[in-house]
PDB file of C-alpha atoms in Angstrom:
ATOM      1  CA  MET J1107     -19.668  -3.184  -7.766  1.00 34.00           C
ATOM      2  CA  ARG J1108     -20.624  -5.757  -9.956  1.00 36.00           C
ATOM      3  CA  PRO J1109     -20.431  -9.707  -9.020  1.00 39.00           C
ATOM      4  CA  MET J1110     -18.083 -11.507 -10.558  1.00 37.00           C
ATOM      5  CA  ASP J1111     -18.844 -14.999 -12.056  1.00 42.00           C
ATOM      6  CA  GLN J1112     -19.835 -17.917 -10.325  1.00 38.00           C
ATOM      7  CA  HIS J1113     -16.395 -20.355 -10.024  1.00 41.00           C
ATOM      8  CA  ASP J1114     -16.025 -23.098 -12.481  1.00 42.00           C
ATOM      9  CA  ASN J1115     -15.809 -25.821 -10.363  1.00 42.00           C
ATOM     10  CA  SER J1116     -15.048 -28.423 -12.802  1.00 40.00           C
ATOM     11  CA  GLN J1117     -12.476 -30.928 -10.847  1.00 41.00           C
ATOM     12  CA  ASN J1118      -9.884 -32.150 -13.021  1.00 42.00           C
ATOM     13  CA  SER J1119      -8.810 -35.843 -12.469  1.00 38.00           C
ATOM     14  CA  THR J1120      -4.456 -34.803 -12.407  1.00 41.00           C
ATOM     15  CA  THR J1121      -4.709 -31.095 -10.942  1.00 47.00           C
ATOM     16  CA  ASN J1122      -7.498 -30.260  -9.051  1.00 52.00           C
ATOM     17  CA  ALA J1123      -7.731 -26.194  -9.882  1.00 57.00           C
ATOM     18  CA  VAL J1124     -10.334 -24.195  -9.830  1.00 57.00           C
ATOM     19  CA  ARG J1125     -10.564 -20.889 -12.073  1.00 58.00           C
ATOM     20  CA  ARG J1126     -12.188 -18.095 -12.735  1.00 53.00           C
ATOM     21  CA  ASP J1127     -14.070 -16.428 -15.865  1.00 51.00           C
ATOM     22  CA  ASN J1128     -12.462 -12.708 -15.725  1.00 47.00           C
ATOM     23  CA  SER J1129     -12.755 -11.582 -19.159  1.00 46.00           C
ATOM     24  CA  ASN J1130     -15.809  -9.200 -18.078  1.00 45.00           C
ATOM     25  CA  HIS J1131     -13.496  -8.006 -15.558  1.00 42.00           C
ATOM     26  CA  SER J1132     -15.729  -8.205 -12.891  1.00 40.00           C
ATOM     27  CA  SER J1133     -15.146  -8.092  -9.596  1.00 39.00           C
ATOM     28  CA  PRO J1134     -12.769 -10.872  -7.754  1.00 41.00           C
ATOM     29  CA  ILE J1135     -15.043 -10.534  -4.948  1.00 37.00           C
ATOM     30  CA  PRO J1136     -17.735 -13.520  -5.231  1.00 41.00           C
ATOM     31  CA  MET J1137     -21.486 -14.103  -4.805  1.00 37.00           C
ATOM     32  CA  SER J1138     -20.541 -17.030  -2.301  1.00 37.00           C
ATOM     33  CA  SER J1139     -19.165 -16.447   0.637  1.00 40.00           C
ATOM     34  CA  SER J1140     -18.449 -19.913   0.741  1.00 40.00           C
ATOM     35  CA  PRO J1141     -14.947 -21.759  -0.487  1.00 40.00           C
ATOM     36  CA  PRO J1142     -16.108 -23.862  -3.676  1.00 42.00           C
ATOM     37  CA  SER J1143     -15.386 -27.835  -3.093  1.00 38.00           C
ATOM     38  CA  THR J1144     -12.222 -28.315  -4.181  1.00 48.00           C
ATOM     39  CA  SER J1145     -11.062 -26.240  -1.018  1.00 54.00           C
ATOM     40  CA  ALA J1146     -11.607 -29.482   0.835  1.00 54.00           C
ATOM     41  CA  ASN J1147      -7.786 -30.132  -1.185  1.00 76.00           C
ATOM     42  CA  ILE J1148      -5.963 -27.959   0.700  1.00 87.00           C
ATOM     43  CA  ARG J1149      -3.981 -29.476   3.544  1.00 88.00           C
ATOM     44  CA  VAL J1150      -1.446 -28.472   5.491  1.00 89.00           C
ATOM     45  CA  ASN J1151       2.027 -29.644   3.784  1.00 89.00           C
ATOM     46  CA  SER J1152       0.254 -29.315   0.202  1.00 91.00           C
ATOM     47  CA  ILE J1153       2.118 -27.433  -2.411  1.00 92.00           C
ATOM     48  CA  LEU J1154      -0.521 -24.917  -3.956  1.00 92.00           C
ATOM     49  CA  ARG J1155       0.249 -22.632  -7.155  1.00 93.00           C
ATOM     50  CA  VAL J1156      -1.837 -19.945  -7.748  1.00 92.00           C
ATOM     51  CA  THR J1157      -2.593 -16.869  -9.861  1.00 91.00           C
ATOM     52  CA  THR J1158      -3.337 -13.751  -9.201  1.00 87.00           C
ATOM     53  CA  MET J1159      -6.186 -11.238 -10.245  1.00 86.00           C
ATOM     54  CA  PHE J1160      -3.039  -9.670 -11.838  1.00 84.00           C
ATOM     55  CA  ASP J1161      -1.382 -13.129 -13.350  1.00 86.00           C
ATOM     56  CA  ASN J1162       1.674 -13.353 -11.062  1.00 87.00           C
ATOM     57  CA  ASN J1163       2.320 -17.384  -9.991  1.00 90.00           C
ATOM     58  CA  ARG J1164       3.244 -18.330  -6.192  1.00 89.00           C
ATOM     59  CA  THR J1165       4.382 -21.611  -5.767  1.00 92.00           C
ATOM     60  CA  GLY J1166       4.532 -22.633  -2.230  1.00 91.00           C
ATOM     61  CA  LYS J1167       3.944 -25.082   0.965  1.00 91.00           C
ATOM     62  CA  VAL J1168       0.230 -24.992   2.652  1.00 92.00           C
ATOM     63  CA  VAL J1169       1.645 -23.946   6.621  1.00 89.00           C
ATOM     64  CA  ALA J1170      -2.465 -22.901   7.080  1.00 90.00           C
ATOM     65  CA  TYR J1171      -5.500 -22.608   5.582  1.00 91.00           C
ATOM     66  CA  ASP J1172      -9.304 -21.429   7.286  1.00 91.00           C
ATOM     67  CA  PRO J1173     -12.349 -21.767   4.500  1.00 90.00           C
ATOM     68  CA  SER J1174     -14.737 -19.667   6.412  1.00 90.00           C
ATOM     69  CA  SER J1175     -12.250 -17.066   4.963  1.00 91.00           C
ATOM     70  CA  ASN J1176     -10.337 -18.891   2.115  1.00 91.00           C
ATOM     71  CA  LEU J1177      -7.186 -17.456   3.390  1.00 93.00           C
ATOM     72  CA  VAL J1178      -4.006 -19.709   3.014  1.00 93.00           C
ATOM     73  CA  THR J1179      -0.353 -18.829   4.126  1.00 91.00           C
ATOM     74  CA  LEU J1180       2.478 -20.317   1.983  1.00 91.00           C
ATOM     75  CA  HIS J1181       5.771 -21.065   2.553  1.00 88.00           C
ATOM     76  CA  ILE J1182       7.036 -19.793  -0.063  1.00 88.00           C
ATOM     77  CA  LYS J1183      10.899 -20.139  -1.287  1.00 83.00           C
ATOM     78  CA  GLY J1184      13.716 -16.427  -0.636  1.00 77.00           C
ATOM     79  CA  SER J1185      15.520 -15.287  -4.309  1.00 76.00           C
ATOM     80  CA  LYS J1186      18.561 -16.805  -1.981  1.00 78.00           C
ATOM     81  CA  PRO J1187      19.611 -20.254  -0.570  1.00 78.00           C
ATOM     82  CA  GLY J1188      18.182 -20.348   3.175  1.00 73.00           C
ATOM     83  CA  PHE J1189      15.779 -17.516   2.570  1.00 77.00           C
ATOM     84  CA  THR J1190      12.476 -17.979   3.006  1.00 79.00           C
ATOM     85  CA  SER J1191       8.805 -15.293   2.374  1.00 84.00           C
ATOM     86  CA  VAL J1192       5.464 -16.298   4.421  1.00 86.00           C
ATOM     87  CA  ALA J1193       2.853 -15.133   2.001  1.00 88.00           C
ATOM     88  CA  VAL J1194      -1.255 -15.003   2.963  1.00 91.00           C
ATOM     89  CA  VAL J1195      -3.031 -15.216  -0.176  1.00 92.00           C
ATOM     90  CA  ASN J1196      -7.285 -14.866  -1.134  1.00 92.00           C
ATOM     91  CA  LEU J1197      -8.362 -17.355  -2.518  1.00 92.00           C
ATOM     92  CA  ASN J1198     -11.241 -15.620  -3.940  1.00 91.00           C
ATOM     93  CA  HIS J1199      -9.279 -12.988  -4.940  1.00 89.00           C
ATOM     94  CA  CYS J1200      -7.326 -14.862  -7.289  1.00 91.00           C
ATOM     95  CA  ARG J1201      -7.492 -16.316 -11.040  1.00 89.00           C
ATOM     96  CA  GLU J1202      -6.923 -20.612 -11.090  1.00 90.00           C
ATOM     97  CA  TYR J1203      -4.595 -22.131  -8.100  1.00 90.00           C
ATOM     98  CA  VAL J1204      -3.747 -25.495  -8.353  1.00 91.00           C
ATOM     99  CA  VAL J1205      -2.763 -28.435  -5.660  1.00 90.00           C
ATOM    100  CA  GLU J1206       0.384 -29.498  -7.103  1.00 90.00           C
ATOM    101  CA  GLN J1207       1.214 -32.046  -4.905  1.00 89.00           C
ATOM    102  CA  GLU J1208      -0.700 -34.141  -1.820  1.00 89.00           C
ATOM    103  CA  PRO J1209       1.075 -34.051   2.009  1.00 86.00           C
ATOM    104  CA  LYS J1210       2.543 -36.815   2.468  1.00 84.00           C
ATOM    105  CA  ASP J1211       1.339 -35.937   6.787  1.00 81.00           C
ATOM    106  CA  GLU J1212      -0.108 -33.081   7.937  1.00 77.00           C
ATOM    107  CA  THR J1213       2.644 -33.200  11.019  1.00 78.00           C
ATOM    108  CA  LEU J1214       3.709 -29.105   9.969  1.00 73.00           C
ATOM    109  CA  ASP J1215       7.984 -27.840  10.131  1.00 70.00           C
ATOM    110  CA  PRO J1216       8.820 -26.197  13.151  1.00 68.00           C
ATOM    111  CA  LEU J1217       9.309 -22.832  12.780  1.00 64.00           C
ATOM    112  CA  TYR J1218      11.715 -20.363  11.885  1.00 66.00           C
ATOM    113  CA  PRO J1219      14.141 -19.098  14.942  1.00 73.00           C
ATOM    114  CA  VAL J1220      13.278 -14.788  14.958  1.00 73.00           C
ATOM    115  CA  ASP J1221      15.696 -12.937  15.352  1.00 83.00           C
ATOM    116  CA  ILE J1222      14.012 -10.925  17.935  1.00 88.00           C
ATOM    117  CA  ASN J1223      16.840  -8.159  17.923  1.00 91.00           C
ATOM    118  CA  LYS J1224      17.155  -7.388  14.557  1.00 89.00           C
ATOM    119  CA  LEU J1225      13.965  -6.514  14.309  1.00 87.00           C
ATOM    120  CA  LYS J1226      13.809  -4.327  17.034  1.00 92.00           C
ATOM    121  CA  ARG J1227      16.524  -2.653  15.301  1.00 94.00           C
ATOM    122  CA  ARG J1228      14.527  -2.981  12.105  1.00 91.00           C
ATOM    123  CA  GLN J1229      11.940  -1.464  14.357  1.00 93.00           C
ATOM    124  CA  THR J1230      14.080   0.970  15.479  1.00 93.00           C
ATOM    125  CA  GLU J1231      14.889   2.214  11.755  1.00 92.00           C
ATOM    126  CA  ASN J1232      12.051   2.895  10.825  1.00 92.00           C
ATOM    127  CA  GLU J1233      11.212   4.852  13.192  1.00 92.00           C
ATOM    128  CA  SER J1234      14.274   7.048  12.908  1.00 89.00           C
ATOM    129  CA  GLU J1235      13.552   7.308   8.711  1.00 87.00           C
ATOM    130  CA  LYS J1236       9.647   7.934   9.211  1.00 88.00           C
ATOM    131  CA  LYS J1237      10.978  10.833  11.997  1.00 87.00           C
ATOM    132  CA  LYS J1238      13.389  12.200   9.297  1.00 83.00           C
ATOM    133  CA  GLU J1239      10.877  12.235   6.372  1.00 84.00           C
ATOM    134  CA  ALA J1240       8.514  14.250   8.625  1.00 86.00           C
ATOM    135  CA  SER J1241      11.603  16.815   9.128  1.00 83.00           C
ATOM    136  CA  PHE J1242      11.282  17.007   6.070  1.00 88.00           C
ATOM    137  CA  VAL J1243       8.059  18.960   5.250  1.00 88.00           C
ATOM    138  CA  ASN J1244       7.425  23.031   6.278  1.00 91.00           C
ATOM    139  CA  VAL J1245       4.031  23.167   5.692  1.00 89.00           C
ATOM    140  CA  LYS J1246       4.452  26.912   6.903  1.00 91.00           C
ATOM    141  CA  ALA J1247       7.326  26.801   4.232  1.00 92.00           C
ATOM    142  CA  SER J1248       5.959  28.922   0.637  1.00 93.00           C
ATOM    143  CA  ARG J1249       5.710  25.736  -2.149  1.00 93.00           C
ATOM    144  CA  ILE J1250       8.474  28.082  -4.135  1.00 94.00           C
ATOM    145  CA  GLY J1251      10.684  27.159  -0.580  1.00 94.00           C
ATOM    146  CA  GLN J1252       9.306  23.466  -0.451  1.00 93.00           C
ATOM    147  CA  ALA J1253       9.881  22.840  -3.906  1.00 93.00           C
ATOM    148  CA  LEU J1254      13.521  23.663  -4.072  1.00 95.00           C
ATOM    149  CA  PHE J1255      13.824  21.839  -0.105  1.00 95.00           C
ATOM    150  CA  ARG J1256      12.952  18.380  -2.092  1.00 93.00           C
ATOM    151  CA  ASP J1257      15.359  19.183  -5.581  1.00 93.00           C
ATOM    152  CA  ILE J1258      18.470  19.770  -2.480  1.00 94.00           C
ATOM    153  CA  LYS J1259      17.293  16.658  -0.551  1.00 92.00           C
ATOM    154  CA  LYS J1260      18.630  14.613  -3.689  1.00 91.00           C
ATOM    155  CA  THR J1261      21.830  14.944  -3.361  1.00 90.00           C
ATOM    156  CA  MET J1262      22.070  16.168   0.424  1.00 89.00           C
ATOM    157  CA  ASN J1263      19.670  14.491   2.994  1.00 83.00           C
ATOM    158  CA  GLN J1264      21.434  14.356   5.293  1.00 85.00           C
ATOM    159  CA  VAL J1265      22.378  17.445   6.215  1.00 90.00           C
ATOM    160  CA  ILE J1266      19.707  19.601   4.801  1.00 92.00           C
ATOM    161  CA  ARG J1267      16.847  20.564   7.168  1.00 92.00           C
ATOM    162  CA  TRP J1268      14.255  23.712   7.908  1.00 94.00           C
ATOM    163  CA  SER J1269      15.711  26.457  10.133  1.00 92.00           C
ATOM    164  CA  ASN J1270      11.615  28.016  10.761  1.00 93.00           C
ATOM    165  CA  ASN J1271      11.299  29.135   6.917  1.00 94.00           C
ATOM    166  CA  ASP J1272      14.867  28.436   6.447  1.00 95.00           C
ATOM    167  CA  ILE J1273      16.593  26.619   5.120  1.00 95.00           C
ATOM    168  CA  LEU J1274      19.507  25.142   6.405  1.00 95.00           C
ATOM    169  CA  ILE J1275      22.415  22.779   5.277  1.00 93.00           C
ATOM    170  CA  ASN J1276      25.451  21.690   7.063  1.00 91.00           C
ATOM    171  CA  ASN J1277      24.313  23.750  10.247  1.00 90.00           C
ATOM    172  CA  THR J1278      25.933  26.772   8.042  1.00 91.00           C
ATOM    173  CA  VAL J1279      24.517  27.705   4.889  1.00 94.00           C
ATOM    174  CA  ARG J1280      21.246  29.527   4.875  1.00 95.00           C
ATOM    175  CA  ILE J1281      18.279  30.363   1.589  1.00 96.00           C
ATOM    176  CA  SER J1282      16.459  32.334   3.192  1.00 95.00           C
ATOM    177  CA  GLU J1283      12.941  33.470   1.756  1.00 94.00           C
ATOM    178  CA  PRO J1284      12.743  34.335  -1.096  1.00 94.00           C
ATOM    179  CA  TYR J1285      14.885  31.490  -1.668  1.00 95.00           C
ATOM    180  CA  ARG J1286      17.148  33.049  -4.298  1.00 95.00           C
ATOM    181  CA  SER J1287      20.762  32.943  -4.789  1.00 93.00           C
ATOM    182  CA  GLU J1288      20.829  36.131  -3.066  1.00 95.00           C
ATOM    183  CA  ASN J1289      19.170  35.337  -0.445  1.00 95.00           C
ATOM    184  CA  VAL J1290      22.307  32.181   0.411  1.00 95.00           C
ATOM    185  CA  SER J1291      24.093  33.272   3.567  1.00 94.00           C
ATOM    186  CA  ILE J1292      26.584  32.055   5.567  1.00 92.00           C
ATOM    187  CA  ASP J1293      26.367  31.589   9.641  1.00 90.00           C
ATOM    188  CA  PRO J1294      28.444  33.276  11.669  1.00 84.00           C
ATOM    189  CA  PRO J1295      31.039  30.574  14.042  1.00 77.00           C
ATOM    190  CA  PRO J1296      29.571  30.950  17.854  1.00 71.00           C
ATOM    191  CA  GLN J1297      32.061  32.951  20.017  1.00 67.00           C
ATOM    192  CA  SER J1298      34.447  30.103  21.285  1.00 58.00           C
ATOM    193  CA  SER J1299      34.940  28.547  17.612  1.00 54.00           C
ATOM    194  CA  ASN J1300      38.225  30.770  17.089  1.00 56.00           C
ATOM    195  CA  THR J1301      40.411  28.074  17.016  1.00 59.00           C
ATOM    196  CA  ALA J1302      43.140  27.015  14.605  1.00 57.00           C
ATOM    197  CA  GLY J1303      40.722  24.914  12.815  1.00 59.00           C
ATOM    198  CA  SER J1304      38.265  27.875  12.718  1.00 64.00           C
ATOM    199  CA  LYS J1305      40.110  28.631   8.426  1.00 66.00           C
ATOM    200  CA  ASN J1306      39.280  25.434   7.734  1.00 67.00           C
ATOM    201  CA  SER J1307      35.408  25.179   8.738  1.00 72.00           C
ATOM    202  CA  ALA J1308      35.594  28.540   7.179  1.00 74.00           C
ATOM    203  CA  LYS J1309      36.368  27.175   3.495  1.00 77.00           C
ATOM    204  CA  GLY J1310      34.518  24.174   3.630  1.00 79.00           C
ATOM    205  CA  ASP J1311      31.880  26.351   4.353  1.00 85.00           C
ATOM    206  CA  ASN J1312      32.539  28.289   1.352  1.00 89.00           C
ATOM    207  CA  ASP J1313      32.851  25.761  -0.646  1.00 90.00           C
ATOM    208  CA  THR J1314      29.173  24.602   0.495  1.00 91.00           C
ATOM    209  CA  LYS J1315      28.353  28.102   0.239  1.00 92.00           C
ATOM    210  CA  THR J1316      28.961  28.353  -4.311  1.00 93.00           C
ATOM    211  CA  HIS J1317      27.849  24.339  -5.021  1.00 94.00           C
ATOM    212  CA  ILE J1318      24.216  25.679  -3.469  1.00 95.00           C
ATOM    213  CA  ILE J1319      23.901  29.168  -5.049  1.00 95.00           C
ATOM    214  CA  LYS J1320      25.336  26.775  -8.187  1.00 95.00           C
ATOM    215  CA  MET J1321      22.313  24.208  -7.234  1.00 95.00           C
ATOM    216  CA  VAL J1322      19.502  27.579  -6.702  1.00 95.00           C
ATOM    217  CA  ASP J1323      20.194  29.304 -10.167  1.00 95.00           C
ATOM    218  CA  LYS J1324      19.447  25.727 -11.873  1.00 94.00           C
ATOM    219  CA  PHE J1325      16.073  25.191  -9.717  1.00 94.00           C
ATOM    220  CA  TRP J1326      15.883  28.387 -10.283  1.00 94.00           C
ATOM    221  CA  SER J1327      16.563  27.872 -14.347  1.00 93.00           C
ATOM    222  CA  ASP J1328      14.126  24.843 -14.102  1.00 91.00           C
ATOM    223  CA  GLN J1329      11.407  27.033 -13.048  1.00 90.00           C
ATOM    224  CA  SER J1330      11.268  29.369 -15.787  1.00 89.00           C
ATOM    225  CA  LYS J1331      11.956  26.831 -18.165  1.00 87.00           C
ATOM    226  CA  ALA J1332       8.919  25.569 -17.279  1.00 83.00           C
ATOM    227  CA  VAL J1333       6.640  27.971 -16.413  1.00 79.00           C
ATOM    228  CA  SER J1334       7.524  28.968 -20.826  1.00 77.00           C
ATOM    229  CA  THR J1335       7.134  25.395 -21.632  1.00 77.00           C
ATOM    230  CA  SER J1336       3.931  25.901 -19.434  1.00 68.00           C
ATOM    231  CA  SER J1337       2.493  29.472 -21.285  1.00 67.00           C
ATOM    232  CA  ARG J1338       3.229  28.600 -24.794  1.00 67.00           C
ATOM    233  CA  THR J1339       1.642  25.573 -24.504  1.00 68.00           C
ATOM    234  CA  LYS J1340      -1.815  27.095 -23.335  1.00 62.00           C
ATOM    235  CA  SER J1341      -0.908  29.926 -25.668  1.00 61.00           C
ATOM    236  CA  GLU J1342      -1.107  27.101 -29.064  1.00 59.00           C
ATOM    237  CA  THR J1343      -3.860  25.554 -27.096  1.00 62.00           C
ATOM    238  CA  VAL J1344      -5.583  28.906 -27.468  1.00 55.00           C
ATOM    239  CA  ASN J1345      -5.099  29.592 -30.835  1.00 59.00           C
ATOM    240  CA  GLU J1346      -6.174  26.347 -32.585  1.00 60.00           C
ATOM    241  CA  THR J1347      -9.494  26.309 -30.649  1.00 58.00           C
ATOM    242  CA  THR J1348      -9.342  29.771 -32.209  1.00 57.00           C
ATOM    243  CA  ASP J1349      -8.912  28.833 -35.700  1.00 55.00           C
ATOM    244  CA  SER J1350     -10.984  25.759 -35.627  1.00 58.00           C
ATOM    245  CA  ILE J1351     -13.999  28.729 -34.069  1.00 58.00           C
ATOM    246  CA  SER J1352     -13.238  31.213 -36.930  1.00 56.00           C
ATOM    247  CA  SER J1353     -13.038  27.989 -39.663  1.00 54.00           C
ATOM    248  CA  PRO J1354     -16.276  27.902 -42.219  1.00 56.00           C
ATOM    249  CA  ASN J1355     -18.017  24.746 -41.698  1.00 53.00           C
TER     250      ASN J1355
END
């Protein structure tokens, strides 16, 4: 990895700006670990505008700055009134940063209240979602079975799961290997479910089975088209190569 060009530490009299010359597309890691001299102007409660290596602009109030690592923490206004976001920015990886407004004082504003219960609920939801995503993976199933599972999951992700190597929908409609439409079946109901509502349940299962059979047929039709297109492309490539070899110079 090539070290990037040195900072241009020239200081503008009206705006304290630091720019980097990245015209050679070199690495944003500086040759020296020490921050530029103008970084001393970055103080708590100052308004800082930064331009990242991807030309994204961010403007926010400085709530913390570490000169040794050149990391700055910004409070940035959210897209909605009353909302805010916190960003930690590595100034070594910025094209430019400008102190747009000097602070009147460096007294920190009170931190925004944190709803611990909301964070715990979000953590629980995320963990549950990740576990569910993990349950969708079945490395023992064939590649075509996994592909069919992903295809059905796009519209039925709440009711689909693996049962060994079978695909199970609504806990009743089963697709067994080799995952063709003739391999779609309905699991028999438990013996204790012989009630008046079993007829309605059976009708719903049959409707689901019919829908799944259509999805399976479409899946295999798309697979055939993809294979046909791939074979035709390879054939055309081979013919072009043969013609090129056989043609006189």
